[in-house]
PDB file of C-alpha atoms and ligand atoms in Angstrom:
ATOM      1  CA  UNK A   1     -36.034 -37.667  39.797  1.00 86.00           C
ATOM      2  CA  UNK A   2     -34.496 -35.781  42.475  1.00 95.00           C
ATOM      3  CA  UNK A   3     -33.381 -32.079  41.512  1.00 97.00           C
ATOM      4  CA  UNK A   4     -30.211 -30.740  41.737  1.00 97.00           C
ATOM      5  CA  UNK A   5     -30.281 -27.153  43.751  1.00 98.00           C
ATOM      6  CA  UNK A   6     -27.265 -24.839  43.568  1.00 98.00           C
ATOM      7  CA  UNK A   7     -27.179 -23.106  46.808  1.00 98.00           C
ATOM      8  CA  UNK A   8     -24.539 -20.311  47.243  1.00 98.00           C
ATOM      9  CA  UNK A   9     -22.074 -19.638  49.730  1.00 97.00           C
ATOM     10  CA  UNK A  10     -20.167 -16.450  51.080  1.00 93.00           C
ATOM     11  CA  UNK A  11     -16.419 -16.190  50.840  1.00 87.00           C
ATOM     12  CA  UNK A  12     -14.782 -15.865  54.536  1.00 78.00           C
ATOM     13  CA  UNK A  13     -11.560 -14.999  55.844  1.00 65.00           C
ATOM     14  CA  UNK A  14     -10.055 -16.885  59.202  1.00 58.00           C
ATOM     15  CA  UNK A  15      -8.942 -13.630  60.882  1.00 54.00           C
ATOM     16  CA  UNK A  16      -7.810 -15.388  64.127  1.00 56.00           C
ATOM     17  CA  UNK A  17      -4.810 -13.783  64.840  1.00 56.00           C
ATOM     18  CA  UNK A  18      -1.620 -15.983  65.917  1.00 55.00           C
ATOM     19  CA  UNK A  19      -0.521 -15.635  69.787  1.00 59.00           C
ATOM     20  CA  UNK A  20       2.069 -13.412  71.558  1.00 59.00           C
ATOM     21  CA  UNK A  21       4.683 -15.122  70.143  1.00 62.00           C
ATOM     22  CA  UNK A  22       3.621 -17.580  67.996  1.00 56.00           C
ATOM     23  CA  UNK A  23       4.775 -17.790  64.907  1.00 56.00           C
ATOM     24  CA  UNK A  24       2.243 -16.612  62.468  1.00 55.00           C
ATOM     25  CA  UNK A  25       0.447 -19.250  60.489  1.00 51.00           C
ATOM     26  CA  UNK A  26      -1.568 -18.414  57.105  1.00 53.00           C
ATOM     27  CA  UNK A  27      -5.125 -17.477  57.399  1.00 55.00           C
ATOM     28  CA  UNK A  28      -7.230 -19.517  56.334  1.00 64.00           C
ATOM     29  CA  UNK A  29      -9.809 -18.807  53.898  1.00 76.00           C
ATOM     30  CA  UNK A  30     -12.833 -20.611  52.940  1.00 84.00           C
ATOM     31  CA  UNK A  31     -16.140 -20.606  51.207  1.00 90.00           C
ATOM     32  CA  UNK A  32     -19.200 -21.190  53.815  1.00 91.00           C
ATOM     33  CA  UNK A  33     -22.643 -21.600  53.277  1.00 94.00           C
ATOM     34  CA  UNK A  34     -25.301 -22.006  56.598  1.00 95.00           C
ATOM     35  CA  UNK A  35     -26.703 -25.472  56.934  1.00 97.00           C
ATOM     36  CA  UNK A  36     -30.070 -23.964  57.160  1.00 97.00           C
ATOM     37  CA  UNK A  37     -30.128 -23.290  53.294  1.00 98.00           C
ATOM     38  CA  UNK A  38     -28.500 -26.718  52.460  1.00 98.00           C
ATOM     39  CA  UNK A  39     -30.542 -28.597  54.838  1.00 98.00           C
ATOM     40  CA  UNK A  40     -33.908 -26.758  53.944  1.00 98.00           C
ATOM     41  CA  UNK A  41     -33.122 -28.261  50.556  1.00 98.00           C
ATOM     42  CA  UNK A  42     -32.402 -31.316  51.228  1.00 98.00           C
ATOM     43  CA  UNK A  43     -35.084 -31.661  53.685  1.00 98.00           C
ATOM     44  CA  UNK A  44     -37.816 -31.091  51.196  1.00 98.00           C
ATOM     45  CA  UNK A  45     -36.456 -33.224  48.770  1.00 98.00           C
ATOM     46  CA  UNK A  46     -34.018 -32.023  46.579  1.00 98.00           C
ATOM     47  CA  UNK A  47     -30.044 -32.177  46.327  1.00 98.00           C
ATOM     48  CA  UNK A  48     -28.208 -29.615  47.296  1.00 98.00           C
ATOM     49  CA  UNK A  49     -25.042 -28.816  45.771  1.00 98.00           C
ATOM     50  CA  UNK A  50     -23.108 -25.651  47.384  1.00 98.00           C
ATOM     51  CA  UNK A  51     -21.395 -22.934  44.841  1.00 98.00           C
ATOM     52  CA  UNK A  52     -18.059 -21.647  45.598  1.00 96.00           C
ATOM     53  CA  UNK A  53     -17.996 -17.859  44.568  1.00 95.00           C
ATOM     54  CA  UNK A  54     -15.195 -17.866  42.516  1.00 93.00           C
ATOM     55  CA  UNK A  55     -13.999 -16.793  38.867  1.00 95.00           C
ATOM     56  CA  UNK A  56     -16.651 -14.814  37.749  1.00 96.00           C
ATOM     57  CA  UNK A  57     -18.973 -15.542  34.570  1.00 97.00           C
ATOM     58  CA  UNK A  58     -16.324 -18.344  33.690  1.00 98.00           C
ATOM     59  CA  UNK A  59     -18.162 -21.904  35.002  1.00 97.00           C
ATOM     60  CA  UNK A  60     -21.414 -20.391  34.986  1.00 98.00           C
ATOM     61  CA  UNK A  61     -22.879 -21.795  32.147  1.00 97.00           C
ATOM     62  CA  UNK A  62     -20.884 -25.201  33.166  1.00 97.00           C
ATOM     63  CA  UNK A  63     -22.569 -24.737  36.879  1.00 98.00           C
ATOM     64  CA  UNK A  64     -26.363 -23.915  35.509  1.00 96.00           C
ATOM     65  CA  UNK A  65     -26.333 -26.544  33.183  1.00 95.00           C
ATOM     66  CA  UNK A  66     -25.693 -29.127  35.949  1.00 96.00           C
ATOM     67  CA  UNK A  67     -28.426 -27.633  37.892  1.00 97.00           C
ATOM     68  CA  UNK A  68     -32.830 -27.867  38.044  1.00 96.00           C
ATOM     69  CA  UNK A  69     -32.903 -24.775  40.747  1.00 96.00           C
ATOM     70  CA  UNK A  70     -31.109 -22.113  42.154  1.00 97.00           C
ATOM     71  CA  UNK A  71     -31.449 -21.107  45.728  1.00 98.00           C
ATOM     72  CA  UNK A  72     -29.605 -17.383  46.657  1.00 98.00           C
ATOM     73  CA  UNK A  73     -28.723 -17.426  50.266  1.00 98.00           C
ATOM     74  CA  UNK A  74     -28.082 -14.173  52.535  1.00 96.00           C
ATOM     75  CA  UNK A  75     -25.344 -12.404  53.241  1.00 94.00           C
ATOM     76  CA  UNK A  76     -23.332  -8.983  52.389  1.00 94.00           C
ATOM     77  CA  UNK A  77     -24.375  -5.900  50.657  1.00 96.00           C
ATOM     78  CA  UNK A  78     -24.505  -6.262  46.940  1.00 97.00           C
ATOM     79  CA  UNK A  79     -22.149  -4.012  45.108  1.00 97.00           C
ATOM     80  CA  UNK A  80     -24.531  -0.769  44.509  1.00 98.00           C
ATOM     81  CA  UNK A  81     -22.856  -0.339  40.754  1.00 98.00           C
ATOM     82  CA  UNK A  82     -24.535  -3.436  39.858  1.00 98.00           C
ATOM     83  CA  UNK A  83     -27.564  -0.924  39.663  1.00 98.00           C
ATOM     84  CA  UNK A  84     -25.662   2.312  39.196  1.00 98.00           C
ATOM     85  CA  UNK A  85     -24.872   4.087  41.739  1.00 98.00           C
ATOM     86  CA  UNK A  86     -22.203   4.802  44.179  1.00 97.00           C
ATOM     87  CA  UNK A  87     -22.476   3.473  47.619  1.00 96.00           C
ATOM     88  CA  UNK A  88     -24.046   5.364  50.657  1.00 96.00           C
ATOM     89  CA  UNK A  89     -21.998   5.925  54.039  1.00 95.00           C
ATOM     90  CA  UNK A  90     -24.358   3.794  55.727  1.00 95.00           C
ATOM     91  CA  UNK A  91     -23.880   0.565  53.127  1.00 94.00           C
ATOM     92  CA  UNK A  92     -22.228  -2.775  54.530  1.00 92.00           C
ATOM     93  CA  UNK A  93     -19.474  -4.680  53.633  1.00 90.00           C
ATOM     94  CA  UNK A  94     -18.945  -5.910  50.381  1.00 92.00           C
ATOM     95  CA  UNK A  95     -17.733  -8.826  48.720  1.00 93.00           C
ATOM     96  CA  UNK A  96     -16.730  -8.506  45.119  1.00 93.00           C
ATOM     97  CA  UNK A  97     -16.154 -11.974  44.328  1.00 94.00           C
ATOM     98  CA  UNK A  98     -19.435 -13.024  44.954  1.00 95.00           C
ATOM     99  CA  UNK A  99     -20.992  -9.838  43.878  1.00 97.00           C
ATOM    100  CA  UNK A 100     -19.503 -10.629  40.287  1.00 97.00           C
ATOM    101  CA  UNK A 101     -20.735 -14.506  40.372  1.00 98.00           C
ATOM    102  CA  UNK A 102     -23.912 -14.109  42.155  1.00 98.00           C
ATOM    103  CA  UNK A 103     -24.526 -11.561  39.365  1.00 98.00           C
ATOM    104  CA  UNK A 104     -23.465 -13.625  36.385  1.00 98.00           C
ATOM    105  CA  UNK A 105     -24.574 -17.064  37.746  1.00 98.00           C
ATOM    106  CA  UNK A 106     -27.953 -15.476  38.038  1.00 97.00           C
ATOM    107  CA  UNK A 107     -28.249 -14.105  34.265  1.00 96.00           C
ATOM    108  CA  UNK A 108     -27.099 -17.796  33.113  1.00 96.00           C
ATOM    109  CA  UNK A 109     -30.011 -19.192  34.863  1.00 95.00           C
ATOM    110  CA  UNK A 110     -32.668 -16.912  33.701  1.00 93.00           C
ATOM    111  CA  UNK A 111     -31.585 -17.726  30.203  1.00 91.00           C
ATOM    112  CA  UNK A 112     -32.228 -21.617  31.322  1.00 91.00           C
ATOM    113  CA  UNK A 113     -35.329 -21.098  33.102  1.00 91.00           C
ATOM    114  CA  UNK A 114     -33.901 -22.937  35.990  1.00 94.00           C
ATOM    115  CA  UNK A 115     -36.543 -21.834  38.577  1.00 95.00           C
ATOM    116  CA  UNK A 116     -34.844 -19.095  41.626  1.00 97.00           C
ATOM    117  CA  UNK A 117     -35.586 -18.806  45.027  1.00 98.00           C
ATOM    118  CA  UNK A 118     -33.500 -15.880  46.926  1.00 98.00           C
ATOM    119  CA  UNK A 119     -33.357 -15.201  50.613  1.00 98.00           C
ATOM    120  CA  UNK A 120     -32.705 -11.633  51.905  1.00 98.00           C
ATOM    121  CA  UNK A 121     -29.621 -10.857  49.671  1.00 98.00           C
ATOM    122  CA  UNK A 122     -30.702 -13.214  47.451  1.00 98.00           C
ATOM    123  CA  UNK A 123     -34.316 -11.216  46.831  1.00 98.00           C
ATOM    124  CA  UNK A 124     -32.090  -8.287  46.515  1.00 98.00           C
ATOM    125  CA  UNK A 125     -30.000  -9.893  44.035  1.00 98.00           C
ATOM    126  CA  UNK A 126     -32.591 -11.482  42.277  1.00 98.00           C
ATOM    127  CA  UNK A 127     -34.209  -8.028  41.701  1.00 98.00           C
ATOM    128  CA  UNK A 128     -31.056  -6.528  40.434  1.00 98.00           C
ATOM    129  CA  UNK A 129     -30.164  -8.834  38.309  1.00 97.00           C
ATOM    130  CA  UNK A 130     -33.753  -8.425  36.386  1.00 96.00           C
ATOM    131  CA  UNK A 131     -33.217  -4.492  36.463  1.00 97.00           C
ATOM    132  CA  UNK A 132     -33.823  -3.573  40.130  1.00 98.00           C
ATOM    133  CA  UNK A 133     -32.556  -0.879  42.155  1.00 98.00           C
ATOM    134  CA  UNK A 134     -32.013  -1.536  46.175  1.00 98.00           C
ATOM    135  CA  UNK A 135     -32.373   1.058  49.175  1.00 97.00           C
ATOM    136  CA  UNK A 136     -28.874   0.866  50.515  1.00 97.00           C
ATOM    137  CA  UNK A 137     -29.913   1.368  54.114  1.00 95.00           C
ATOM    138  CA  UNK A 138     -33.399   1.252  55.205  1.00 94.00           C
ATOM    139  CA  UNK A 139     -32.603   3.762  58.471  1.00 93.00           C
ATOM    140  CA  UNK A 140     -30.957   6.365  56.262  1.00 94.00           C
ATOM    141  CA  UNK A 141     -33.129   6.170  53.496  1.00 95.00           C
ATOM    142  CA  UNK A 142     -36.941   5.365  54.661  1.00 91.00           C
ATOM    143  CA  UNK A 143     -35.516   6.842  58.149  1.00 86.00           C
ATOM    144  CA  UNK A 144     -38.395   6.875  60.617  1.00 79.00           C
ATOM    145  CA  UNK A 145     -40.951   5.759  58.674  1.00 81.00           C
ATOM    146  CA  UNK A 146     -39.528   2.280  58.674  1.00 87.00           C
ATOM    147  CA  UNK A 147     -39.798  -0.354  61.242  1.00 88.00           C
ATOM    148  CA  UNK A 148     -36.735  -1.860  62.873  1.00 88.00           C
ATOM    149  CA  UNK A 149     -35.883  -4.387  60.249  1.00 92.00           C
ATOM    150  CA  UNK A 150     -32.457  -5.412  61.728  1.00 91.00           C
ATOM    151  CA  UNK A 151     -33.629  -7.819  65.210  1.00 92.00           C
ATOM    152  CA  UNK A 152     -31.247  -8.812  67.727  1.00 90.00           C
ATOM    153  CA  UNK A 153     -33.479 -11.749  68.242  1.00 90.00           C
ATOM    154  CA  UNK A 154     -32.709 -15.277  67.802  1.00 90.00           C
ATOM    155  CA  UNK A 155     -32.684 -15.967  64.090  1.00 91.00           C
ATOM    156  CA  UNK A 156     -35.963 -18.247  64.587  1.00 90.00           C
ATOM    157  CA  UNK A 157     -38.254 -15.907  66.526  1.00 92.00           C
ATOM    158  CA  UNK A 158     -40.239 -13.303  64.329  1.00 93.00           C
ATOM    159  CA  UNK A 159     -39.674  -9.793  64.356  1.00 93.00           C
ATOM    160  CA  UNK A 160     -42.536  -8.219  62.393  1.00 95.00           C
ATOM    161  CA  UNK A 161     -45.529  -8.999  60.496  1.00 96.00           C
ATOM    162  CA  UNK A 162     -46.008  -9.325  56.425  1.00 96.00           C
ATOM    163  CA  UNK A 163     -49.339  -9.185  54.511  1.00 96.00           C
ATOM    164  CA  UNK A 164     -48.496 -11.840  52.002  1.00 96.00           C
ATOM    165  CA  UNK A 165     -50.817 -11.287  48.850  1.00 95.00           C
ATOM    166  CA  UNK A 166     -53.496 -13.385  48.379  1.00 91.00           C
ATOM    167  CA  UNK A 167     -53.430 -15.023  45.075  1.00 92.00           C
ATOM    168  CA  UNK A 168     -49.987 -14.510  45.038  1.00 94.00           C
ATOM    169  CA  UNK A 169     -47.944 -17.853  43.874  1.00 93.00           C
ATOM    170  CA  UNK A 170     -46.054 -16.688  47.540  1.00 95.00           C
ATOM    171  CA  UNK A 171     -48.600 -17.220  49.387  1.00 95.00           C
ATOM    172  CA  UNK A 172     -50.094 -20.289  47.487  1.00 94.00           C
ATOM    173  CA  UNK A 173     -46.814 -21.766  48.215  1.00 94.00           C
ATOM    174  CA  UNK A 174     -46.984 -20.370  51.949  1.00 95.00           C
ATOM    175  CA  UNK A 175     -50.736 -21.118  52.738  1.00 93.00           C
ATOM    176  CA  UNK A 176     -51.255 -18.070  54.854  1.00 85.00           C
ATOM    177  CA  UNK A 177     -51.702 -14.482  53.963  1.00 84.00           C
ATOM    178  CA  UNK A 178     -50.770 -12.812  57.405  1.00 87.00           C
ATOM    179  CA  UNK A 179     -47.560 -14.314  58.647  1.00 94.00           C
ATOM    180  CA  UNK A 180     -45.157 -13.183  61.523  1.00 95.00           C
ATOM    181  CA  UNK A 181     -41.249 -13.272  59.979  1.00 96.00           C
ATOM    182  CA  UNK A 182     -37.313 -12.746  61.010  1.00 96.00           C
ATOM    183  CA  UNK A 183     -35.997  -9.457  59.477  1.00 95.00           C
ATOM    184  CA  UNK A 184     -32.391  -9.348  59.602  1.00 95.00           C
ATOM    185  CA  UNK A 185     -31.439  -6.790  56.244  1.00 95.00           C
ATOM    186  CA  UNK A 186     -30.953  -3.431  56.539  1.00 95.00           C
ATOM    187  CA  UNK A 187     -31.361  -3.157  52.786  1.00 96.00           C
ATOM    188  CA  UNK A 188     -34.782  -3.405  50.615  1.00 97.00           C
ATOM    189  CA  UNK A 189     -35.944  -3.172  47.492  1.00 98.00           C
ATOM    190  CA  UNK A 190     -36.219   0.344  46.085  1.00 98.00           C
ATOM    191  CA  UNK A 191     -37.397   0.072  42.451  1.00 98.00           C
ATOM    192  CA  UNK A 192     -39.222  -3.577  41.866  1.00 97.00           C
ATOM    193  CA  UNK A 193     -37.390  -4.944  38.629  1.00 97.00           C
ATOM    194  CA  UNK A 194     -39.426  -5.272  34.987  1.00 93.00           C
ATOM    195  CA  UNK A 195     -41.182  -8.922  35.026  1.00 89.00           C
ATOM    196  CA  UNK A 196     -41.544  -8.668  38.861  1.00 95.00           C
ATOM    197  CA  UNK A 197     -44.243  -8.158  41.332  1.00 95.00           C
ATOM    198  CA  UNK A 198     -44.759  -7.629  45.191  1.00 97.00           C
ATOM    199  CA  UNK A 199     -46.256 -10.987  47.070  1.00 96.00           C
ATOM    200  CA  UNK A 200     -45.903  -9.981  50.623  1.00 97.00           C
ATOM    201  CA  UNK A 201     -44.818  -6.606  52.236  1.00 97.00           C
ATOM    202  CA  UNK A 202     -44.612  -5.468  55.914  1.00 97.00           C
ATOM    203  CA  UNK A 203     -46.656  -2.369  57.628  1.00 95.00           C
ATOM    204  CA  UNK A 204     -44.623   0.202  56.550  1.00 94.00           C
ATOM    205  CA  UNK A 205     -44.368  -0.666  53.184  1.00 95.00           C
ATOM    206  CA  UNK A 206     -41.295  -2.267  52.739  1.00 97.00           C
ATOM    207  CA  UNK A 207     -41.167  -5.499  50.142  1.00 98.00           C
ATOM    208  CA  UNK A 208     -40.586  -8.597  51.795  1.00 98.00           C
ATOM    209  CA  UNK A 209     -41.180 -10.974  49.079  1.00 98.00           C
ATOM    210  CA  UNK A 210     -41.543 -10.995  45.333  1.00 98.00           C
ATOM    211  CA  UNK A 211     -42.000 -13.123  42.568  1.00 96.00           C
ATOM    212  CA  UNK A 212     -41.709 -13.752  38.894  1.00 90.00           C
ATOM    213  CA  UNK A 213     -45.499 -12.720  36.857  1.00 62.00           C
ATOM    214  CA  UNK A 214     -44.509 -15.174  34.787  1.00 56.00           C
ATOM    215  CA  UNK A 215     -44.176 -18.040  36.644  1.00 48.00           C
ATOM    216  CA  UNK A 216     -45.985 -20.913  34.675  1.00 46.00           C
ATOM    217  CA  UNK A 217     -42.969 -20.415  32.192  1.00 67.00           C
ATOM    218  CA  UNK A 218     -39.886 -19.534  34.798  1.00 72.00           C
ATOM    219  CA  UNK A 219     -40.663 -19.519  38.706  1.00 87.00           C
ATOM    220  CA  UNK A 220     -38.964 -17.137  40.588  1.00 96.00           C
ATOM    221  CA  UNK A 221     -39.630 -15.379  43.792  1.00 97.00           C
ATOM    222  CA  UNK A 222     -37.282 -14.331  46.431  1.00 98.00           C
ATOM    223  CA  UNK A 223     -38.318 -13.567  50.355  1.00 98.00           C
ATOM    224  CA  UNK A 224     -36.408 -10.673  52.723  1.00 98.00           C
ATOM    225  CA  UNK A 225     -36.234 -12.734  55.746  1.00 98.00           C
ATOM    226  CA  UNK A 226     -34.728 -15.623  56.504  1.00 97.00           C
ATOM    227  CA  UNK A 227     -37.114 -18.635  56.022  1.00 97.00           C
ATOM    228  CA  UNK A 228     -34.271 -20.970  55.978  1.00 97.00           C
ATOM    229  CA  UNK A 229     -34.132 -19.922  59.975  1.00 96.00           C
ATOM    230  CA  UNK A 230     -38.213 -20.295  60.446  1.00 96.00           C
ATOM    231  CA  UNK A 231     -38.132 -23.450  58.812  1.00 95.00           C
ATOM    232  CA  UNK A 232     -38.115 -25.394  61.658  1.00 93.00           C
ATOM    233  CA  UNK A 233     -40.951 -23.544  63.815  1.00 93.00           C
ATOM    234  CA  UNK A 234     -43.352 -22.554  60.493  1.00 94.00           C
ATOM    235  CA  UNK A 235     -44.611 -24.972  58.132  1.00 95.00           C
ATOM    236  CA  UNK A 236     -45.165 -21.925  56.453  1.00 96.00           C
ATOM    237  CA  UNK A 237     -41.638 -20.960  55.703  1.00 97.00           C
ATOM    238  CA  UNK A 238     -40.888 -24.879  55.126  1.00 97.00           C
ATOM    239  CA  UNK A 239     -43.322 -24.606  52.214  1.00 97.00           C
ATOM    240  CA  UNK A 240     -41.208 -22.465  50.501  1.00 97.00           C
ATOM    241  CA  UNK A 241     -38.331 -24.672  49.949  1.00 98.00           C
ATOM    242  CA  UNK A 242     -40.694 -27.514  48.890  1.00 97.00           C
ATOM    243  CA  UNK A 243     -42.084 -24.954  46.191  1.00 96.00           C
ATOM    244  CA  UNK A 244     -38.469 -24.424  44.868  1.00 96.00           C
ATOM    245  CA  UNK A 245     -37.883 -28.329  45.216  1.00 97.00           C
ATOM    246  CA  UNK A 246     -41.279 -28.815  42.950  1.00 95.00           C
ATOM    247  CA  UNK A 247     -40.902 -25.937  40.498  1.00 94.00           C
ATOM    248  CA  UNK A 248     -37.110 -27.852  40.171  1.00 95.00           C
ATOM    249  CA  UNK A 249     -38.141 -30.916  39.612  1.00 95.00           C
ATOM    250  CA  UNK A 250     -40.279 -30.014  36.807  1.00 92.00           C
ATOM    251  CA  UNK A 251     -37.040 -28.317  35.269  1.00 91.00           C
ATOM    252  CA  UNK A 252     -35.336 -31.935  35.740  1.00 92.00           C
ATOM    253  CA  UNK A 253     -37.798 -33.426  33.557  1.00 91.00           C
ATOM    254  CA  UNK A 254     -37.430 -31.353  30.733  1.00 87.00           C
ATOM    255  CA  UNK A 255     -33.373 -31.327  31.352  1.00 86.00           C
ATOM    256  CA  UNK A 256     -34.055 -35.399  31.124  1.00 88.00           C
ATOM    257  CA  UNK A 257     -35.926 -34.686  27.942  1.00 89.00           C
ATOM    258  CA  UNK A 258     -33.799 -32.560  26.854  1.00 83.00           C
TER     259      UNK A 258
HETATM  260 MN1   MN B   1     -38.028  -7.093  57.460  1.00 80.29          MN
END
């Protein structure tokens, strides 16, 4: 049975402004999510279906129900009241439509046990959703201590190295312990959320992945960079989406079941 995986998408605005003296035409506004994430589903055998981030809690139990896994994609900076407090100088952009889903859609499927897999935001997410609390900017908050975790590399070529733990269902999934990865967040975890622990960090201590302690019940983990983007150059990072495709397809037969 092939698994249905929700995948979600950013909200974006056309801002291409009309010519000198054109008239001016709407802007066009759209909901976008990066191939990579869809394809790195679909590639390893599931079937992605993309999320618009709109309306809140309202279809999320509709949405969840429909689905065997979750995958969180990148993007903006996550609201920082979602784990109370008030945003830094140095945080990005936000967008509070997704905020608001990302953050409901996520509660309805930890109450389903549909098995998670977040990317960069997504980890972030993930971990605030359980009870987590982010650094808002690496620079101003770890300051010097912390490696350059924003590259201007291309989005496949590594930036740093992790120590993925061994034993960890990460690196299980993975098959290496010691693996070179993108890093394109400026954002980490802070405070690791209840239920959660570190599978793979970099050398100065920031968390780069995490999963669920539980996970022969409910499988979640979450990675900081973007494995969608190393997918193609490291089996390593392409064994990640087959472990959410797996994990999902168990959930599929118990929704069959069901
Ligand atoms: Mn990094």
């Amino acid at each position: 049975m092939t698994p249905v995986i929700g995948v979600t998408a950013t909200l974006k605005e056309d801002g291409e402004a009309p010519a000198p003296g054109e008239v001016s035409r709407p802007l066009g506004e759209y909901i976008r999510a990066d191939l990579d994430y869809v394809e790195g589903v679909f590639d390893a055998g599931g079937a992605p279906i993309v999320l618009p981030p709109i309306g809140g809690a309202r279809n999320v139990e509709s949405l969840v129900g429909a689905m065997d896994g979750l995958l969180l994609s990148g993007g903006s900076d996550l609201d920082p009241k979602y784990y109370g407090e008030a945003g830094i100088p140095e945080m990005g952009a936000t967008i509070p439509e997704r905020d608001e889903f990302e953050m409901a859609l996520v509660g309805a499927a930890l109450r389903r046990g549909i098995p998670i897999f977040g990317i960069c935001r997504g980890l972030q997410v993930l971990n605030v959703a359980l009870g987590g609390t982010l650094y808002q900017d690496i620079s101003a908050q770890l300051g010097d201590d912390a490696l350059s975790h924003r590259q201007t590399a291309l989005k496949f070529q590594p930036a740093h190295e992790v120590e993925v733990r061994s034993g960890s269902w990460v690196g299980e999934a993975m098959g290496e312990t010691g693996v070179k990865v993108n890093s394109y967040h400026h954002q980490a975890v802070k405070e690791l959320a209840p239920g959660l622990v570190v599978s793979a960090s970099s050398p100065d201590g920031v968390i780069e992945a995490v999963e669920s302690r539980d996970f022969s019940d409910q499988w979640l983990f979450g990675v900081q960079w973007h494995a969608e983007a190393m997918r193609t150059v490291g089996v390593e990072h392409r064994n990640l989406f087959a472990a959410l495709v797996s994990a999902a397809e168990n959930h599929a037969v118990r929704r069959a079941a069901a």
